[in-house]
Tab-separated table of C-alpha atoms and ligand atoms in Angstrom:
chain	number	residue	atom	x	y	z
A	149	UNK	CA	-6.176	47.719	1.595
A	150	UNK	CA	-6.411	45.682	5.088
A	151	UNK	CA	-3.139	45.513	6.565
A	152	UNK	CA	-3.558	41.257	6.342
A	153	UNK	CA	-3.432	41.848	2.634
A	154	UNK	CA	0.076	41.441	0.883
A	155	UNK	CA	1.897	42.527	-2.072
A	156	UNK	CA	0.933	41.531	-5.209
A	157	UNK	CA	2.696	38.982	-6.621
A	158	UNK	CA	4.053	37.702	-3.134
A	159	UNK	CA	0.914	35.813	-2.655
A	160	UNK	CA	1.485	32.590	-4.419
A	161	UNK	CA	3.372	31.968	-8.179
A	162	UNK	CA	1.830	33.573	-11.204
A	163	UNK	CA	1.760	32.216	-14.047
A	164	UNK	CA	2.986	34.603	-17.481
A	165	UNK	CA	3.215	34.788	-20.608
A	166	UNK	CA	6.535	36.656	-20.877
A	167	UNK	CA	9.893	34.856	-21.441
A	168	UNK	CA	11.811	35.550	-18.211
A	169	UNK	CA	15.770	35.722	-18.765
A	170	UNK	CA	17.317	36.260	-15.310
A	171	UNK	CA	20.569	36.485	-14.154
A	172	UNK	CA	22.747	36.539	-10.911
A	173	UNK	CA	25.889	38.715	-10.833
A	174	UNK	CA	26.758	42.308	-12.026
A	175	UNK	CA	24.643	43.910	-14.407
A	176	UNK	CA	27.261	45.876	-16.617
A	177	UNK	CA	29.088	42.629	-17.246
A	178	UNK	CA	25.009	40.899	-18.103
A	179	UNK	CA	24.101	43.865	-20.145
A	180	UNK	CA	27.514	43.431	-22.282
A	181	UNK	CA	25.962	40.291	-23.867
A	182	UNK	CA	22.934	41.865	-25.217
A	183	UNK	CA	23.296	43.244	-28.401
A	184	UNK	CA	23.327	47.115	-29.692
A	185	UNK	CA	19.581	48.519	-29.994
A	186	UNK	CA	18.164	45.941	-28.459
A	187	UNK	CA	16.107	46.622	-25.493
A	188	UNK	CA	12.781	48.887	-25.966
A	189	UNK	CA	12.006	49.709	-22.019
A	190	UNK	CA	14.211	49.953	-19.360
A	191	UNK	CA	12.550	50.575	-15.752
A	192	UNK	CA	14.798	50.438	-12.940
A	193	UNK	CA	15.979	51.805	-9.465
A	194	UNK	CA	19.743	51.651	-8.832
A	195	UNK	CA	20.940	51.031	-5.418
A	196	UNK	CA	20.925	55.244	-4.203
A	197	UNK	CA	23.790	55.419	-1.824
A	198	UNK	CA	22.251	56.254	0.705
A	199	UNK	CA	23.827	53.638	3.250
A	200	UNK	CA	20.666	51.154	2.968
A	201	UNK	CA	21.541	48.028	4.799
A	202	UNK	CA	21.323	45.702	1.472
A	203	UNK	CA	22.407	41.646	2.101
A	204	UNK	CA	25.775	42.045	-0.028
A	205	UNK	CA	26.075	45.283	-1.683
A	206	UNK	CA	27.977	48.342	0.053
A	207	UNK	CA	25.167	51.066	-0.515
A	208	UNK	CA	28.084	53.965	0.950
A	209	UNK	CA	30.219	54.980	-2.138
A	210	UNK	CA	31.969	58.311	-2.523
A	211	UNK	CA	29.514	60.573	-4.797
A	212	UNK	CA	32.565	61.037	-7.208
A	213	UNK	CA	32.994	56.742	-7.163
A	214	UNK	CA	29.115	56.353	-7.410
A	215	UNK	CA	28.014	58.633	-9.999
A	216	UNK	CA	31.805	57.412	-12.293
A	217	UNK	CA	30.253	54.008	-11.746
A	218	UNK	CA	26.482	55.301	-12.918
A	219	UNK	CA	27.734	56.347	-15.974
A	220	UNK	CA	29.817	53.104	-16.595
A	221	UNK	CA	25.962	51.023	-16.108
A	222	UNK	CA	24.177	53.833	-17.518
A	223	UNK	CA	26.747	53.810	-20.490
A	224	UNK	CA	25.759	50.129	-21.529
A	225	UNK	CA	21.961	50.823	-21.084
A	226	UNK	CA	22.293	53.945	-23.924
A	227	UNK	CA	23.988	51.190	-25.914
A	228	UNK	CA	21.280	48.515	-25.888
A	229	UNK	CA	18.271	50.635	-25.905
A	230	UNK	CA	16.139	50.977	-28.836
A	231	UNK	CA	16.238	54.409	-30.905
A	232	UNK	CA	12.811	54.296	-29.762
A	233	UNK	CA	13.071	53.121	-26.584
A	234	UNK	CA	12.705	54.170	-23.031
A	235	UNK	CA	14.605	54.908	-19.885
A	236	UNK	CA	12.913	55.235	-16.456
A	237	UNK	CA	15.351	55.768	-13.631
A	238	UNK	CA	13.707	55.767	-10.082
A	239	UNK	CA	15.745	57.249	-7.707
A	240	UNK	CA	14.792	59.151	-4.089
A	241	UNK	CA	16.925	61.087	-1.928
A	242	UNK	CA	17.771	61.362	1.757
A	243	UNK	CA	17.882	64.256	4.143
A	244	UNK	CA	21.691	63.544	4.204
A	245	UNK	CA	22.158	63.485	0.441
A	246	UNK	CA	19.713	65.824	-0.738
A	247	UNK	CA	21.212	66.476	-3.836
A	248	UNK	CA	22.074	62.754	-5.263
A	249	UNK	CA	18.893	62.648	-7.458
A	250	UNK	CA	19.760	65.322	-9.191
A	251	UNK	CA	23.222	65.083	-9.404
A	252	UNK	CA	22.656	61.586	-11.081
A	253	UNK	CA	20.454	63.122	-13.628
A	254	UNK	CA	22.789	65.640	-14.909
A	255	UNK	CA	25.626	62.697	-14.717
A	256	UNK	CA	23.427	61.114	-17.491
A	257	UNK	CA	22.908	63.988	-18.991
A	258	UNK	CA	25.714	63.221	-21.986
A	259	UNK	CA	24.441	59.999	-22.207
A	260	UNK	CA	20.113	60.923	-22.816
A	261	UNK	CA	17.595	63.432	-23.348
A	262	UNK	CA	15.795	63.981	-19.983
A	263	UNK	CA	11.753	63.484	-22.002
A	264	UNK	CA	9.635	63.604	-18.854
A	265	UNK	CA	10.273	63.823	-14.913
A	266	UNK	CA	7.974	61.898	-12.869
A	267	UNK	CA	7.117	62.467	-9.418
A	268	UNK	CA	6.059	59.388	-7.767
A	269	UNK	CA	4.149	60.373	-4.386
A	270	UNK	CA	3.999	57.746	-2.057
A	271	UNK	CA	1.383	60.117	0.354
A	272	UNK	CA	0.097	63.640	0.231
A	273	UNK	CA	-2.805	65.526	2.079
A	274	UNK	CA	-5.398	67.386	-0.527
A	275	UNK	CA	-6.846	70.197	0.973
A	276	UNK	CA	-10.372	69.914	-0.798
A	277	UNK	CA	-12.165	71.832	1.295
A	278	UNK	CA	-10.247	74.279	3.242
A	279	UNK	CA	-11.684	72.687	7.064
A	280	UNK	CA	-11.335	69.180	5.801
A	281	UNK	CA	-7.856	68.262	4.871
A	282	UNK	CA	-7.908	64.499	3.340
A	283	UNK	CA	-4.388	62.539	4.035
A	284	UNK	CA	-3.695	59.435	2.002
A	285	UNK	CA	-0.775	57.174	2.325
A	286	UNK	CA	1.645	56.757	5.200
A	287	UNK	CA	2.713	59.479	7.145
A	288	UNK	CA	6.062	58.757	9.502
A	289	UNK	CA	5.968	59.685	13.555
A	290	UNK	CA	7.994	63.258	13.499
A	291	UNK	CA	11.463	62.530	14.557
A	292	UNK	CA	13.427	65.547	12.930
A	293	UNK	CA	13.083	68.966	14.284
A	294	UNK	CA	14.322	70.181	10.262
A	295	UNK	CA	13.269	68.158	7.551
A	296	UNK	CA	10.266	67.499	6.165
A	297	UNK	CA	8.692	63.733	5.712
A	298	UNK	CA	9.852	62.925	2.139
A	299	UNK	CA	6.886	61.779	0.274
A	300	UNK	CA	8.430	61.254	-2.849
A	301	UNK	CA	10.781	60.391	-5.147
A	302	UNK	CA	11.818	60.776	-8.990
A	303	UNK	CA	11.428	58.643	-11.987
A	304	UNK	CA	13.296	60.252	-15.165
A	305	UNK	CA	12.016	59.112	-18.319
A	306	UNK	CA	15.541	59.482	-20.171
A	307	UNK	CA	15.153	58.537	-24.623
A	308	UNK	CA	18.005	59.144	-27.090
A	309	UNK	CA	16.489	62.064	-29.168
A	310	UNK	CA	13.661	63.404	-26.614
A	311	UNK	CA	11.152	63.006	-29.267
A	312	UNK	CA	10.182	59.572	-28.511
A	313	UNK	CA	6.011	59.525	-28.615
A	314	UNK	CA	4.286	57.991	-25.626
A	315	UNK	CA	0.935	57.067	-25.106
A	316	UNK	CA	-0.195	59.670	-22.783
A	317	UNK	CA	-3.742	58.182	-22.549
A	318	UNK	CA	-2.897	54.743	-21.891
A	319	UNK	CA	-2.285	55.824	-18.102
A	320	UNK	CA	-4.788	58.710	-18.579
A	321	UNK	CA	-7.977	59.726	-16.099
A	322	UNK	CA	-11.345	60.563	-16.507
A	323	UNK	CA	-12.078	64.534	-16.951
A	324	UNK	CA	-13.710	66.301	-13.823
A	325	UNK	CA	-15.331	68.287	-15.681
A	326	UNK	CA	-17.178	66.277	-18.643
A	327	UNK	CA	-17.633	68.966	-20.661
A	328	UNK	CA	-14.162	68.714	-21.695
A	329	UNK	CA	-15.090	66.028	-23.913
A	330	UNK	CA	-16.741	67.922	-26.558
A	331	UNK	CA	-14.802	70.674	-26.101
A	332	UNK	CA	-11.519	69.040	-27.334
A	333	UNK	CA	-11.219	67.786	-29.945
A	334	UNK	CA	-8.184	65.303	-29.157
A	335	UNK	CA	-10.273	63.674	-26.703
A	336	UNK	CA	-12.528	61.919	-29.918
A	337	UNK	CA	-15.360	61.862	-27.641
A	338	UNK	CA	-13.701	59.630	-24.781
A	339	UNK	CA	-13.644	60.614	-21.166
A	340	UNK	CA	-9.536	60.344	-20.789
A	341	UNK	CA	-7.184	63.487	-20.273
A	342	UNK	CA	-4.051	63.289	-19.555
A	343	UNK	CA	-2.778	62.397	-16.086
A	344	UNK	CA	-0.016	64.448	-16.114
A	345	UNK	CA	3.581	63.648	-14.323
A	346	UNK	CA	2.367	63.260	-10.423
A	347	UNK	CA	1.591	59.890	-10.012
A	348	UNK	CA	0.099	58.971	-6.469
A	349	UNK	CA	1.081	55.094	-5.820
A	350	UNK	CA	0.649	54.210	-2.270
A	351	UNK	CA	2.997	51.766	-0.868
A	352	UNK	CA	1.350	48.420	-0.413
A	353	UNK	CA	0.416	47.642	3.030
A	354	UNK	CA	2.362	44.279	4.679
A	355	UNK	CA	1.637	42.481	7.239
A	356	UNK	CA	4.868	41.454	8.652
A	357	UNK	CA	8.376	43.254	7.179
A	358	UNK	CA	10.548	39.834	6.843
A	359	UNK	CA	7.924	38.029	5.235
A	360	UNK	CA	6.377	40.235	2.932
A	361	UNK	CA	9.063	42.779	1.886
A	362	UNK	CA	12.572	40.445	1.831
A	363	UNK	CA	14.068	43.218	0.432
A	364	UNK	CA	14.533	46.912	1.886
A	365	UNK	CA	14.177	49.067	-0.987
A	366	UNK	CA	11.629	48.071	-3.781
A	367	UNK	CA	9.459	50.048	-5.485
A	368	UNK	CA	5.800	49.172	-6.491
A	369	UNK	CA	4.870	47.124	-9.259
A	370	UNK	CA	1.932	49.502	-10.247
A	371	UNK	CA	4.837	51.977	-10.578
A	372	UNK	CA	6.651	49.974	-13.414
A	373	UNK	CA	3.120	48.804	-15.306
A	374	UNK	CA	2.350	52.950	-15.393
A	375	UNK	CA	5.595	53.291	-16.965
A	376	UNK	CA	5.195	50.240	-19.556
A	377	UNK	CA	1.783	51.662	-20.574
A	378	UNK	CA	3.424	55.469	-21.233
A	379	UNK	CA	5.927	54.063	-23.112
A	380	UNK	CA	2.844	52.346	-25.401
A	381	UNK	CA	2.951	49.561	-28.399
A	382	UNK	CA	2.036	46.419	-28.487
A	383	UNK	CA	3.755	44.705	-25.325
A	384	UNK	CA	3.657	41.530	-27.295
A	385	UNK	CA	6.230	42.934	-29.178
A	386	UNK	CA	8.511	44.571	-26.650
A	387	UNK	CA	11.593	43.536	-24.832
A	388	UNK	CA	12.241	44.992	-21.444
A	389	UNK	CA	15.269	45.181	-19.098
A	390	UNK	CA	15.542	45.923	-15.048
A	391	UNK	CA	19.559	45.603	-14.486
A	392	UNK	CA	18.927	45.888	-10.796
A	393	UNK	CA	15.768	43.599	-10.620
A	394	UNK	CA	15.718	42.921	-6.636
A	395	UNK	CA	12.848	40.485	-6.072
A	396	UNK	CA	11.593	41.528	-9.044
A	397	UNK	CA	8.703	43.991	-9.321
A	398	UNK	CA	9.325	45.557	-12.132
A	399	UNK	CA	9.430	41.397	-13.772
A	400	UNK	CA	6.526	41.154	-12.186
A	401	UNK	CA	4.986	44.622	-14.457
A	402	UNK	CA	6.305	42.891	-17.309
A	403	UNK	CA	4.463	39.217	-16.776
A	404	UNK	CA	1.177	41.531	-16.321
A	405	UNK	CA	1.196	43.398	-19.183
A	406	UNK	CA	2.464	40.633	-21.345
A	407	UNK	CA	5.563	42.006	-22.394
A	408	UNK	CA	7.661	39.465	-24.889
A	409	UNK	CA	10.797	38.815	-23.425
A	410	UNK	CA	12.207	40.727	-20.397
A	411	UNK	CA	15.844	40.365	-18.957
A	412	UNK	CA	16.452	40.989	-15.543
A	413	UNK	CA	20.257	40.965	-13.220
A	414	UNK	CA	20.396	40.755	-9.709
A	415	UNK	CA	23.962	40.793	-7.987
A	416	UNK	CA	22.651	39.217	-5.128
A	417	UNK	CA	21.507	35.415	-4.948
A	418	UNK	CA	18.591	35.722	-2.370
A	419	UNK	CA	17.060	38.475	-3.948
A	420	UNK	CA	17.459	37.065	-7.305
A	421	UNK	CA	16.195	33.490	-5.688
A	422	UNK	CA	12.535	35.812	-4.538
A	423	UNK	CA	12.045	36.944	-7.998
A	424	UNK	CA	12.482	33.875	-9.809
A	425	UNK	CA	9.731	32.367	-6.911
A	426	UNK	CA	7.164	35.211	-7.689
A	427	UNK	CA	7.305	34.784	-11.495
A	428	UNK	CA	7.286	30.804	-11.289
A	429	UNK	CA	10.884	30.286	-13.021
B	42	SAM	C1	16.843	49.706	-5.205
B	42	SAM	S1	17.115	47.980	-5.330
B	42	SAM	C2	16.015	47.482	-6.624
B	42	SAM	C3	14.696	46.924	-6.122
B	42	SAM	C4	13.738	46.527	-7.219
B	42	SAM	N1	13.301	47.680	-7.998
B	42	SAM	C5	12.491	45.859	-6.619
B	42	SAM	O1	11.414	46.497	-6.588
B	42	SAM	O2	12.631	44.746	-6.092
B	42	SAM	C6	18.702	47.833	-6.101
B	42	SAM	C7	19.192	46.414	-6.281
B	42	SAM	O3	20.384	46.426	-7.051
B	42	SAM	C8	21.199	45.326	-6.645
B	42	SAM	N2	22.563	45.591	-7.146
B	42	SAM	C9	23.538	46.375	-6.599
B	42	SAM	N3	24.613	46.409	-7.395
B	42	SAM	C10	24.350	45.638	-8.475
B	42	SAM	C11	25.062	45.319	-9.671
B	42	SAM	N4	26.298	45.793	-9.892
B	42	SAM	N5	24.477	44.516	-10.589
B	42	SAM	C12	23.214	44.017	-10.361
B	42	SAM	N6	22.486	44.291	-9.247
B	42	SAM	C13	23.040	45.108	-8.319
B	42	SAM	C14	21.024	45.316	-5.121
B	42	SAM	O4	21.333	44.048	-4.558
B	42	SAM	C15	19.519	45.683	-4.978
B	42	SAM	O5	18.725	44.521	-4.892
């Protein structure tokens, strides 16, 4: 991608099938008017705490206040998610708080079944041929003598029972080696294995910060449409929920993949305001 190219969805409003049902304010006091066993797919990234400079919110909590207050939204997801349904939690850490994502997962540990842990790498460098090392994605200038870049970050696919079946193949790849094919029988003669849980999404490249990115922690919208297709069914028939829908990506996944109805809350008006412009409500 040329770096004059934007984000998708950014460059002019779509048009979707999908009812949109957005709303401004706090998200446990939203989700407490949905109903019990309601929701089938949750995808959503919670602000981290790791001091990001957001318009309103205070992203610098005490861990102790912060993770008391993930299981009080957390709490109300598990009560209007579908037996069946799906929880993907995106969350990255911090060389300062190195620990967060994981302490956050075993927080919601009484609450779900961890199913699947998804590693969503924003760059790597394959080593293909040992001379001839291939880098993809965005590499930072080195400015720490100790820590590594950090390349990635988590989604947890949380469920009630951690039995819930997924439809490996709908975000599957073709086989390197073809023979595969006929040697398994699972595969029923098509070229798709499974893609397993490292999923390589580049960032989009933007052009220019303020305009293209009014917000300073999203995640991709290819990363939400991966996680729609895992979860499988008929999106026609499946209501979705971000409770911390920022300008809206994961709305955006939804209105692509023709999901039914999706609800979406946003504590903070301008961000909110973006998301309604990019899905034309
Ligand atoms: C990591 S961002 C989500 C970005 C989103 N995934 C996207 O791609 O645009 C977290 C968002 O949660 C919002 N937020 C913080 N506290 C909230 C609350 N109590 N209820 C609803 N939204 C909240 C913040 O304003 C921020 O936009």
């Amino acid at each position: 991608m040329s770096d004059s190219e934007i984000l998708p969805g950014l460059e002019g409003v779509m048009s979707y099938q999908t009812e949109f049902d957005l709303g401004q304010g706090d998200c446990v006091a939203g989700m407490k008017t949905l109903p019990d066993d309601s929701i089938d797919i949750v995808v959503t990234s919670p602000p981290y705490n790791l001091g990001i400079n957001y318009q309103n919110y205070n992203d610098n909590l005490s861990s102790k206040d912060y993770l008391k207050w993930s299981l009080e939204w957390a709490g109300e997801v598990r009560r209007i998610l579908k037996p069946e349904g799906s929880f993907f939690l995106n969350v990255g850490a911090s060389p300062a708080n190195p620990w967060m994502p994981h302490e956050l997962a075993l927080t919601l540990r009484d609450l779900f079944q961890l199913q699947n842990t998804i590693h969503w790498i924003k760059s790597i460098t394959l080593e293909l041929k040992e001379s001839d090392p291939v880098s993809v994605g965005h590499f930072k200038p080195i400015n720490s003598k100790r820590f590594l870049n950090d390349c990635h970050e988590f989604v947890f696919h949380f469920t009630k029972s951690g039995k819930v079946p997924v439809d490996r193949l709908a975000v599957g790849v073709p086989y390197a080696d073809k023979s595969n094919i006929a040697r398994w029988s699972h595969t029923e003669g098509k070229d798709k294995r499974c893609r397993g849980n490292n999923w390589h999404i580049p960032y989009e490249t933007i052009a220019s910060r303020s305009k293209d990115r009014p917000h300073p922690a999203t995640f991709p919208v290819e990363l939400a449409r991966k996680c729609i297709q895992l979860h499988g069914r008929k999106p026609k028939a499946l209501t979705m929920l971000d409770p911390f829908l920022g300008i809206g990506n994961a709305a955006v996944a939804a209105g692509e993949t023709e999901i039914k109805k999706f609800f979406g809350f946003e504590i903070d008006e301008i961000y909110l305001e973006e998301a309604k412009k990019r899905l034309g409500v």
